[in-house]
XYZ file of C-alpha atoms in Angstrom:
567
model
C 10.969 -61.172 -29.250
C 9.955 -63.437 -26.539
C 8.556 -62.899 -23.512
C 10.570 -63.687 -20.239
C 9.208 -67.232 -18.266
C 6.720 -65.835 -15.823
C 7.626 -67.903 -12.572
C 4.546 -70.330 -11.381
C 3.544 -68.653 -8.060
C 4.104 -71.035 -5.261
C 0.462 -72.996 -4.066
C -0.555 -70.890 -1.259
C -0.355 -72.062 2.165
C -3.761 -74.203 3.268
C -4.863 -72.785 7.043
C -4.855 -75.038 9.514
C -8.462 -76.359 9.710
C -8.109 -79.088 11.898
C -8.179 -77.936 15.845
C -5.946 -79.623 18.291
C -7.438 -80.566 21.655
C -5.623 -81.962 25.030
C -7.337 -85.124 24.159
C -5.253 -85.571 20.948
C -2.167 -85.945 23.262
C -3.719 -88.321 25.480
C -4.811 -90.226 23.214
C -0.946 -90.083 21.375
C 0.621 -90.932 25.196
C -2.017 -94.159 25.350
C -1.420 -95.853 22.080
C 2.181 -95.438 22.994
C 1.569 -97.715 26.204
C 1.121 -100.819 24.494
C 4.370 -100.612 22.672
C 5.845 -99.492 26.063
C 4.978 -102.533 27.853
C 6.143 -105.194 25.161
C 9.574 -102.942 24.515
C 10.172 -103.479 28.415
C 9.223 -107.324 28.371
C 11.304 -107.896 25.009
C 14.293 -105.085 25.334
C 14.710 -103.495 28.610
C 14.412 -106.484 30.625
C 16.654 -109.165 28.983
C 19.534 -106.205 28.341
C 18.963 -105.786 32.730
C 19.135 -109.598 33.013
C 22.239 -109.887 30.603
C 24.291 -107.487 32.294
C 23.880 -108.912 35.805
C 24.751 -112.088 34.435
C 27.853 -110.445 32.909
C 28.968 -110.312 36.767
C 27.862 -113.515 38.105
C 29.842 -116.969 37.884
C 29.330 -119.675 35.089
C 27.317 -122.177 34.584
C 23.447 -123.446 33.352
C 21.692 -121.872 36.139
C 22.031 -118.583 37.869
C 23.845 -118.930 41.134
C 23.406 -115.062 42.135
C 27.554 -115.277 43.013
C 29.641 -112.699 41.985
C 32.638 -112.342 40.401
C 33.352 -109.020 39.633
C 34.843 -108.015 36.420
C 36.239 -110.993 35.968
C 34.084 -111.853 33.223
C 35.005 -108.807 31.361
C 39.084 -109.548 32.168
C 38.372 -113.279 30.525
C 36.766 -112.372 27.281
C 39.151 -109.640 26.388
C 42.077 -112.108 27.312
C 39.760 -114.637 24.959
C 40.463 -112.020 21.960
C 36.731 -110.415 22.152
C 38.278 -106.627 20.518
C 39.582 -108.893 17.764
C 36.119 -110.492 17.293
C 34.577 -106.947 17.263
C 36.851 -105.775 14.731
C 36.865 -108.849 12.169
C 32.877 -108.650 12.585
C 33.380 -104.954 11.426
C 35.527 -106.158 8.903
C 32.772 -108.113 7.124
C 30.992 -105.591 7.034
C 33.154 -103.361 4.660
C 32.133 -104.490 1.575
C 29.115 -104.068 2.544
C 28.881 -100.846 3.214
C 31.145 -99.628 0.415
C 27.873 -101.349 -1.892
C 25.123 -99.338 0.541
C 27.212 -95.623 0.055
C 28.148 -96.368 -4.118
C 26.648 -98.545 -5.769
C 22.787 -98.270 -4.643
C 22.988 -94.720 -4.769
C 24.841 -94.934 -7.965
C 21.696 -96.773 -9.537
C 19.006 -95.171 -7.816
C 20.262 -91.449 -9.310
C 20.147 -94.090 -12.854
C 16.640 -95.051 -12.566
C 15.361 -91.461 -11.317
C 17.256 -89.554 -14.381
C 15.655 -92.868 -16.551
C 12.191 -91.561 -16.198
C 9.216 -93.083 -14.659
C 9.091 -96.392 -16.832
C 12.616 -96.959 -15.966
C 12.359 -96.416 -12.666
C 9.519 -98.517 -11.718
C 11.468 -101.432 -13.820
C 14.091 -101.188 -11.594
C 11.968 -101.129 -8.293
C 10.191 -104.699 -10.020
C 13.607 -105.976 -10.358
C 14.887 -105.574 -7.167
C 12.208 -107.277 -5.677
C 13.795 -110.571 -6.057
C 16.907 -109.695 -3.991
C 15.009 -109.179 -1.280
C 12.778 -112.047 -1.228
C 15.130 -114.581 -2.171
C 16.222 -114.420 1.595
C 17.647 -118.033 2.743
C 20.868 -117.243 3.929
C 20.820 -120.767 5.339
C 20.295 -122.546 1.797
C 22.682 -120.101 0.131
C 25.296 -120.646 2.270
C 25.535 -124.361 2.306
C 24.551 -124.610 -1.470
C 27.543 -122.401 -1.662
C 29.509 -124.831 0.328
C 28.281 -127.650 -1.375
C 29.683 -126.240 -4.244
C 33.634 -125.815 -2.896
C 33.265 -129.589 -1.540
C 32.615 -130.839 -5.444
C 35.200 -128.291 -6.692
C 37.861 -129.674 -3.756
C 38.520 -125.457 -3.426
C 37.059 -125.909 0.569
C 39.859 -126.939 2.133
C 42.051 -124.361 0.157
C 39.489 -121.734 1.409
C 39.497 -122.852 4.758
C 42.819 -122.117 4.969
C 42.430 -118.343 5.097
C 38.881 -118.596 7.235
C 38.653 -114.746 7.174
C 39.425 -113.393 3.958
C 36.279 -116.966 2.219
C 34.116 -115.456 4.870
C 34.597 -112.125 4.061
C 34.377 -112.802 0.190
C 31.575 -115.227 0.153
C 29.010 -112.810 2.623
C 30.090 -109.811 -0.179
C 29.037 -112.298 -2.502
C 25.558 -113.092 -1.415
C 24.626 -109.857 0.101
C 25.355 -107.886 -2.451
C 21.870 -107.613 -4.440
C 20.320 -107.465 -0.769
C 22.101 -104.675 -0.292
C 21.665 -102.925 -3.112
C 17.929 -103.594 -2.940
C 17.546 -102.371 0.400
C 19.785 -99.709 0.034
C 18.412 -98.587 -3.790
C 14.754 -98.512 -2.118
C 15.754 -95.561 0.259
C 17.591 -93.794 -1.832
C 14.595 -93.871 -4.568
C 12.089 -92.648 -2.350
C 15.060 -89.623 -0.638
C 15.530 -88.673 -4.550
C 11.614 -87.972 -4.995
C 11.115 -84.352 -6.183
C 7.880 -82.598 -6.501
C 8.838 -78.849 -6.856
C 11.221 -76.963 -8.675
C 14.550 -76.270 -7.367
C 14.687 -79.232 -4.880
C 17.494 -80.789 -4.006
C 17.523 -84.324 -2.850
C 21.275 -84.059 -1.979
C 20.445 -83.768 2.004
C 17.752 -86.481 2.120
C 20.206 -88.612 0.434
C 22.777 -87.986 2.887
C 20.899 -88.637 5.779
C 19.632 -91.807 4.283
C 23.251 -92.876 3.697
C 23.843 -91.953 7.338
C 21.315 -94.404 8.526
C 22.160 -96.695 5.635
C 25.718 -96.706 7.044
C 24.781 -97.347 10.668
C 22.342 -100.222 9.894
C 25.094 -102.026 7.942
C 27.634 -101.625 11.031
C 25.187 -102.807 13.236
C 24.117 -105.698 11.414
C 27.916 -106.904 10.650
C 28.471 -106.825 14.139
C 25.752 -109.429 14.894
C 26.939 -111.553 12.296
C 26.116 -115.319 13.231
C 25.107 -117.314 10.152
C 27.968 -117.055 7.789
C 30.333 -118.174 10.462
C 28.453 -120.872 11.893
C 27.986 -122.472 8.626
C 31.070 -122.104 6.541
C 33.348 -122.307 9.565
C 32.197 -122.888 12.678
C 34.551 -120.097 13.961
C 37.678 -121.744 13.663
C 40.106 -122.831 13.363
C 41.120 -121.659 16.871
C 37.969 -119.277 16.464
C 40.168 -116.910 14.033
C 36.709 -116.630 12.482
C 34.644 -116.374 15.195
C 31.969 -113.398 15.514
C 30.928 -111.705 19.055
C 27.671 -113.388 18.566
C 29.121 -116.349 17.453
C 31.760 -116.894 20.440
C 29.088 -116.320 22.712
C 26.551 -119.050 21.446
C 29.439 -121.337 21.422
C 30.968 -120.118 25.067
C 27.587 -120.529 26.885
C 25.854 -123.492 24.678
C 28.568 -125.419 24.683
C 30.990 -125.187 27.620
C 28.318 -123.747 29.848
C 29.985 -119.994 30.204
C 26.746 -118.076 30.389
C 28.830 -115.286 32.768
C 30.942 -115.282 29.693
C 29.017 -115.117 27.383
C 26.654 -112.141 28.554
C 29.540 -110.327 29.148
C 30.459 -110.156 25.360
C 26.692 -110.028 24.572
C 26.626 -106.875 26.878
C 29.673 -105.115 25.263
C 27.940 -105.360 21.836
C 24.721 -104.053 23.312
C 26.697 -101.135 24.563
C 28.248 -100.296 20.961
C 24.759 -101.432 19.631
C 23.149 -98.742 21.954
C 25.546 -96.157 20.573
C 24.907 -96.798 16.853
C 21.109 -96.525 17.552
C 21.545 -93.159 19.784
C 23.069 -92.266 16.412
C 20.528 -93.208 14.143
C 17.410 -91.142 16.365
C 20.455 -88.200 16.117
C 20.912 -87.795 12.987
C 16.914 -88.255 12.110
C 15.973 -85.506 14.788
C 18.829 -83.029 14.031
C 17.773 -83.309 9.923
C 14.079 -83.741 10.609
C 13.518 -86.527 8.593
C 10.267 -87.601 7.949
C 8.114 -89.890 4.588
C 5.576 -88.226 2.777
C 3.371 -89.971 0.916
C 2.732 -88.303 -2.567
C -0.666 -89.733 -3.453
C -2.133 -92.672 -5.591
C -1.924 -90.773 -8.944
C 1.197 -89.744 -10.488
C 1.922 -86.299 -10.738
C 4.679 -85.147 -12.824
C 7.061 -82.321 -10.725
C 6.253 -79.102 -11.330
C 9.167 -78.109 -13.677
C 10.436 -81.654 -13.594
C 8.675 -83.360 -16.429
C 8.993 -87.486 -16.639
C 10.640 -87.690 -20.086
C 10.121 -90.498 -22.495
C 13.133 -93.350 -22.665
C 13.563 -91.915 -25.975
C 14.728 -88.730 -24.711
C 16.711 -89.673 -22.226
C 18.868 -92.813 -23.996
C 22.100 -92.846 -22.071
C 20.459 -93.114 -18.776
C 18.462 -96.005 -19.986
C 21.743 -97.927 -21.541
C 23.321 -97.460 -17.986
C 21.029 -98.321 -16.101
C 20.186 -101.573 -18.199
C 23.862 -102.426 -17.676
C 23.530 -101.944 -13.853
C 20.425 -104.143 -13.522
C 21.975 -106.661 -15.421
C 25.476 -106.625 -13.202
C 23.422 -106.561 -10.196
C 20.694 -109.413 -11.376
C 23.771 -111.274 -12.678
C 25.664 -111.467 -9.294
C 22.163 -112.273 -7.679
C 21.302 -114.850 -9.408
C 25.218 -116.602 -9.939
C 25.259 -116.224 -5.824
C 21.843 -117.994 -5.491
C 22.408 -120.032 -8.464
C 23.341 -123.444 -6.101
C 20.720 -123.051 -3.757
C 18.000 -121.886 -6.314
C 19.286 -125.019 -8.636
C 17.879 -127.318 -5.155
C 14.662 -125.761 -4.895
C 12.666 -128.600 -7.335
C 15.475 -131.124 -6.967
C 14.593 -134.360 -5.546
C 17.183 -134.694 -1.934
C 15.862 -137.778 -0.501
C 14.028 -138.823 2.479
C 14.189 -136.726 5.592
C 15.155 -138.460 9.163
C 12.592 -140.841 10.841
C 9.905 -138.793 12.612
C 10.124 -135.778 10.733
C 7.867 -134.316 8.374
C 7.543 -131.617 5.975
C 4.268 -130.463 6.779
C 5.998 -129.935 10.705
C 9.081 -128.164 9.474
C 7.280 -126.113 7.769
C 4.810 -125.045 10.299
C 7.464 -124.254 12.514
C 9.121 -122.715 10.268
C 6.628 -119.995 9.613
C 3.952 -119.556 11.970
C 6.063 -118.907 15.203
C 7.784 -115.707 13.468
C 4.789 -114.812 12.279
C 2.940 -114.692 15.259
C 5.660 -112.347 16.732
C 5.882 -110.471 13.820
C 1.744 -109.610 13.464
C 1.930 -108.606 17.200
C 5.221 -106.374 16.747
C 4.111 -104.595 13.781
C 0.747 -103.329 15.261
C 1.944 -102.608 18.282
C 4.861 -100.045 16.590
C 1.844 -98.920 13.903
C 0.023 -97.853 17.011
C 2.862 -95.900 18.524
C 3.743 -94.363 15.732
C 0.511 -93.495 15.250
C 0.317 -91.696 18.505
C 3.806 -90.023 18.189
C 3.813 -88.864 14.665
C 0.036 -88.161 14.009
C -1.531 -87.103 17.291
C 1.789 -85.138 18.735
C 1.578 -85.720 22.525
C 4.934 -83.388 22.892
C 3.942 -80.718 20.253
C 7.193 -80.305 18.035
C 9.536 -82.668 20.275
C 7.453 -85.573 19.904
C 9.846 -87.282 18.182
C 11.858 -87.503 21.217
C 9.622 -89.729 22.563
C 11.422 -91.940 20.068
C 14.846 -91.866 22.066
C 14.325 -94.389 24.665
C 13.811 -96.883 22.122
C 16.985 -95.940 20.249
C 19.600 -98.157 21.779
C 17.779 -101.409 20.896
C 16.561 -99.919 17.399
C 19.388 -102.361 15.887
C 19.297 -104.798 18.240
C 18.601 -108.365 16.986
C 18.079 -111.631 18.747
C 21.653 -112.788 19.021
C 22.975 -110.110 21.568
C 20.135 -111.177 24.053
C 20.521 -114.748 23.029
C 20.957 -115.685 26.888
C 18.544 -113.622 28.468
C 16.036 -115.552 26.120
C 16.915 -118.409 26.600
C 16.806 -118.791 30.364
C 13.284 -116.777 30.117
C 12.426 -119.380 28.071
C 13.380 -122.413 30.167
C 11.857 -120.837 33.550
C 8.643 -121.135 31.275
C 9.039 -124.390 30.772
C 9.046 -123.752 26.716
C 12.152 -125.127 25.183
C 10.992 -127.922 22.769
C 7.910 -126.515 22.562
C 5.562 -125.133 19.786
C 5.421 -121.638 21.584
C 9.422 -121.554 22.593
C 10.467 -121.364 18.873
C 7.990 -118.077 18.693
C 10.963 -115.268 18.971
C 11.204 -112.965 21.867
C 10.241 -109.856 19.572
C 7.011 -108.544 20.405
C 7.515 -104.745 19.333
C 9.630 -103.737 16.203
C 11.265 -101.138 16.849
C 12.864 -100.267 13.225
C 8.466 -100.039 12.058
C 8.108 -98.327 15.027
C 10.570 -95.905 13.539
C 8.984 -96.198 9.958
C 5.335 -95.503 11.188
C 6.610 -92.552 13.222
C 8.348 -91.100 10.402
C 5.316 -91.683 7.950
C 3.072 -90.266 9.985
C 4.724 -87.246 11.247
C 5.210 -86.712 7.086
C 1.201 -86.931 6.723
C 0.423 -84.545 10.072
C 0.702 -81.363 8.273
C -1.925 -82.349 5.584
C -4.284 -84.188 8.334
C -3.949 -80.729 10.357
C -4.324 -78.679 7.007
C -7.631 -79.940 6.048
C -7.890 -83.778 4.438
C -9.753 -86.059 5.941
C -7.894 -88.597 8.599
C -8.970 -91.818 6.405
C -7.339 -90.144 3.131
C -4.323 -88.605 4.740
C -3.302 -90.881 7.628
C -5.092 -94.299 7.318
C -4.925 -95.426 3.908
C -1.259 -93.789 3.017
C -0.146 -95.782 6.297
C -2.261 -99.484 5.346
C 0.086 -100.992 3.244
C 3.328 -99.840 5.481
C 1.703 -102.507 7.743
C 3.029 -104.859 5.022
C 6.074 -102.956 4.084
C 7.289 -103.562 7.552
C 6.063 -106.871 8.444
C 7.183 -109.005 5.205
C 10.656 -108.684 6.205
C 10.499 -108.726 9.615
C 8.579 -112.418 8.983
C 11.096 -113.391 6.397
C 13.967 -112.567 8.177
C 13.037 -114.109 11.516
C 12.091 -117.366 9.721
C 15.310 -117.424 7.863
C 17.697 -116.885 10.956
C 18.643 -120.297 12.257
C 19.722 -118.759 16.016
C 16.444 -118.693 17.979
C 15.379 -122.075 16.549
C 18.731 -123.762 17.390
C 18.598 -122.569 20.565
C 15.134 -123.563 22.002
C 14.477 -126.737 19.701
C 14.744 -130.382 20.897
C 13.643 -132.787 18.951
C 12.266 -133.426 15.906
C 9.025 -131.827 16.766
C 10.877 -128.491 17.239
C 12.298 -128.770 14.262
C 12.845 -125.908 11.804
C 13.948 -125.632 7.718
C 17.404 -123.688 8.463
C 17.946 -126.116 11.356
C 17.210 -128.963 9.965
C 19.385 -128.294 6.546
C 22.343 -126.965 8.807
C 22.387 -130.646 11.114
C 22.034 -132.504 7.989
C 24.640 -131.070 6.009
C 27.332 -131.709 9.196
C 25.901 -135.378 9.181
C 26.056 -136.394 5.629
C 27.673 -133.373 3.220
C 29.838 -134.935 0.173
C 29.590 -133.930 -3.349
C 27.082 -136.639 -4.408
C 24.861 -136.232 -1.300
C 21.398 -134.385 -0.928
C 20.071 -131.999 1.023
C 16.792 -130.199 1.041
C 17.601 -126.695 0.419
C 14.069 -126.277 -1.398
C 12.569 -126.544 2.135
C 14.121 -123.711 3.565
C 12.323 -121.476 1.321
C 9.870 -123.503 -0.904
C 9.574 -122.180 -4.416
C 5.817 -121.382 -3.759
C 6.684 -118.737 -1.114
C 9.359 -117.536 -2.856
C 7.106 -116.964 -5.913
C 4.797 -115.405 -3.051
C 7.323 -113.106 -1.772
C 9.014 -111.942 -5.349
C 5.288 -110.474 -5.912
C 4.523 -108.839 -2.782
C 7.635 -107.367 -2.704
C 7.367 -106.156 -6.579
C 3.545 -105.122 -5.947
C 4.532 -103.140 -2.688
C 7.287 -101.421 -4.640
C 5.703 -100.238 -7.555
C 2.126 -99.300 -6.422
C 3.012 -97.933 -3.191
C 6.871 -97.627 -1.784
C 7.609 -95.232 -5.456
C 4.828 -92.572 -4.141
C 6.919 -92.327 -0.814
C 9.401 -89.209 -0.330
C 11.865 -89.408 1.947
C 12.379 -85.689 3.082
C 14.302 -83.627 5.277
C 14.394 -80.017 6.809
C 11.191 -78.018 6.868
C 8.082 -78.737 5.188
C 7.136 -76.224 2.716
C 5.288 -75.870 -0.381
C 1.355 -76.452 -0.387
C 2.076 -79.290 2.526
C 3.422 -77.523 4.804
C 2.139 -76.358 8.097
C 1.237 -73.112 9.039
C 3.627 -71.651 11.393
C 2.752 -73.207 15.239
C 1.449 -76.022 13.262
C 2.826 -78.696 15.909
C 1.766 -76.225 18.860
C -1.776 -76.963 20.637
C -4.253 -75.357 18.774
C -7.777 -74.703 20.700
C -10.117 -73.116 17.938
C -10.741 -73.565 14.542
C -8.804 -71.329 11.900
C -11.326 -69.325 9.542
């Protein structure tokens, strides 16, 4: 007769070893500053600046003459709540992909077993480095000219805009969205249940994708210019048009301040839902540890949740790679000669150095704040609420403050200029997030006992690259800032450059240089970063909610001040 399964008693709690002193929260409230100053210079002040222009009459320059609401009375007459709700409307699909079908696969790779699951992490690398919305979109379009189907589509602007962004953001999505989902279903003791991390990453999941549709600018601006009779236009798109092009700046920061407003709101949302579930990323360690009670089976045992998963990579590579498939078929092609007094090695260059200048400086300035939030505690337990004034710009791209930049820029005397087509980003908000999060996850082990290096430094080094290789890609890859600031062919950038060529010259037996956008060298680049970063590091991440309990968990008072050491 057997005997009954003794239950493994639970690791006992480790004391809390590490003292807390006063200087730990000034220290916290100082590394904070930095990111302070360039949220106020990049955030705060342009949103100020854009809504007193929202009240001020037309025109290049700022008169300082009021007009009331009458701003806000033209661009609802104009159809702005019908721009708002078609951007929304692209955003659908979307967001039906980020709340079924990446959860769907990541609960496919974590029931897969280890193998499986770190295949699938490799293989969505290439989604999301094979960003060149730019190139995809006019090889795309290229493709509907040689067909003669553009015309037909054009006819119904709304529902080939909607169709075509579902069609290339799909495996972006599903990357992105697969990623977060991995790391909420990451179990280490028996009995958990990943069902509220999950949730609360769908939450965010969900709010990112509304806020990002809403600031929709590229699709439009290639495929249809907004039109005809801007049926397609986007908020962000009617305002670049409004005050680039007829001069409306009143106008136009008057729609750019009614998306900031419903921006704001969906990033309030985003710091709720994270403080009222106490979310947080734990780093597991460098060395894989099986679950206790949740032992990584062999493929062999678990066959059915290999098959389906195999059959989800290959739907998801296979709409990937058929949406990139006419850019991607331009990246070695020969297009020709570009204009007179413009060269490669220039495009280039200001293609990637300017964002990544921003980008270095936004990244360390958020790794230091979240540093001092999450790790050192200035507010005890509510330190995370030092995380709410940066909330209502946590979504916040470049296109809502469009204007603010761009008259900034000018009274520097920058446009056409080297250090004009740098973007006006100097502290990332969404990594100030991340580093907060990470590091508020690795506090209870720092304060248990391990060493600051080994709990706090090294878990956090490679986040630095987690964060910033998007941020870089994306920012180089958005034609908006460029267009804006650039004059001339010095000033010149890939997605720029590709977008004024194909108006100039597009037919089916013409050229362009969609391999310059992103160069097959950098995209080879990027596919292995991306892979390296998530196998070896972003599958040890947890995303967890709740309390912390288990061996790395706190001792009660753990985020109170703590004056003396505990025996």
């Amino acid at each position: 007769m057997s005997q009954p399964a003794v239950p493994q008693a639970t690791a006992p709690v480790p004391p809390l070893t590490q003292p807390y002193r006063p200087a730990h929260a000034l220290i916290g409230l100082a590394l904070v500053v930095p990111a302070v100053i360039a949220w106020v210079w990049s955030y705060v002040l342009p949103t100020l600046s854009t809504v007193v222009r929202s009240f001020e009459a037309d025109g290049p320059r700022r008169s300082g003459e009021s007009v009331g609401t009458a701003n806000y009375e033209a661009v609802f007459t104009d159809g702005v709540a019908g721009q708002i709700g078609f951007a929304l409307l692209l955003g659908l699909v979307p967001l039906a992909v980020a709340l079924l079908v990446a959860p769907l696969l990541a609960v496919l790779a974590d029931r897969a077993g280890r193998a499986a699951r770190l295949v699938t992490r490799g293989v969505l690398a290439l989604p999301l480095a094979a960003y060149a919305p730019v190139a995809v979109l006019l090889g795309l379009r290229a493709d509907r000219i040689e067909a003669g189907t553009l015309a037909r589509d054009l006819q119904s602007p709304r529902m080939f805009l909607a169709s075509t962004l579902a069609q290339v953001t799909f495996g972006l999505v599903v990357a992105a969205a697969a990623t977060l989902y991995l790391s909420a279903l990451h179990r280490r003791e028996p009995g958990h249940r990943p069902a509220p991390a999950m949730l609360a990453v769908g939450g965010l999941l969900a709010l990112g994708v509304l806020a990002t549709a809403l600031q929709t600018y590229t699709a439009p601006a290639v495929l249809t210019a907004g039109g005809p009779r801007g049926d397609s236009a986007t908020p962000v798109l009617a305002t670049v048009q409004g005050a680039f092009r007829t001069m409306r700046f009143g106008l136009g920061s008057a729609t750019s301040t009614l998306l900031l407003v419903l921006l704001g709101l969906l990033g309030l949302a985003a710091v709720a839902l994270v403080l009222a579930t106490r979310l947080r990323i734990e780093f597991d360690g460098w060395r894989d540890r099986p679950a206790t009670g949740l032992p990584e089976s062999s493929a062999e045992r678990r066959p059915l949740f290999v098959g389906l998963l195999a059959v989800a990579l290959l739907v998801v590579v296979g709409v990937t790679v058929w949406a990139l498939a006419p850019w991607l078929g331009n990246l070695s092609s020969d297009t020709g000669r570009l204009p007179a007094a413009i060269t490669t090695s220039t495009v280039l260059a200001n293609t990637w150095v300017p964002p990544l200048l921003s980008t270095l400086v936004a990244v360390a300035l958020a790794a230091l704040a979240g540093f001092g939030i999450g790790a050192l505690r200035p507010l005890g337990r509510y330190s995370e609420l030092l995380l709410v004034p940066f909330a209502p710009w946590l979504f916040v791209g470049v296109g809502p403050l469009a204007i603010a930049g761009f008259e900034r820029t000018r009274e520097l005397d920058q446009i056409g200029s080297f250090l004009g087509l740098i973007p006006p980003v100097w502290l990332s908000v969404p990594a100030l997030f991340a580093f907060t999060l990470l590091f508020r996850g690795q506090h209870a082990r720092w304060r248990s006992g391990g060493g600051a290096g080994r709990t706090l430094l090294l878990p956090a080094l490679p986040m630095l690259a987690v964060t910033a290789l998007p941020t870089w890609l994306a920012h180089a890859q958005q034609p908006l800032w460029a267009m804006l600031v650039g004059q001339g062919p010095d000033s010149m950038t890939a997605p720029v450059l590709v977008q004024m060529l194909a108006d100039r010259r597009f037919s089916p037996d013409g050229g362009l240089p969609l391999g310059l956008v992103l160069p097959l060298p950098l995209l080879v680049l990027f596919v292995l970063l991306f892979a390296a970063l998530m196998i070896g590091y972003l599958d040890r991440l947890a995303v967890r909610v709740g309390r912390q309990t288990g061996a790395d968990a706190p001792p009660a008072g753990a985020d109170e001040p703590v004056h003396k050491v505990t025996a």
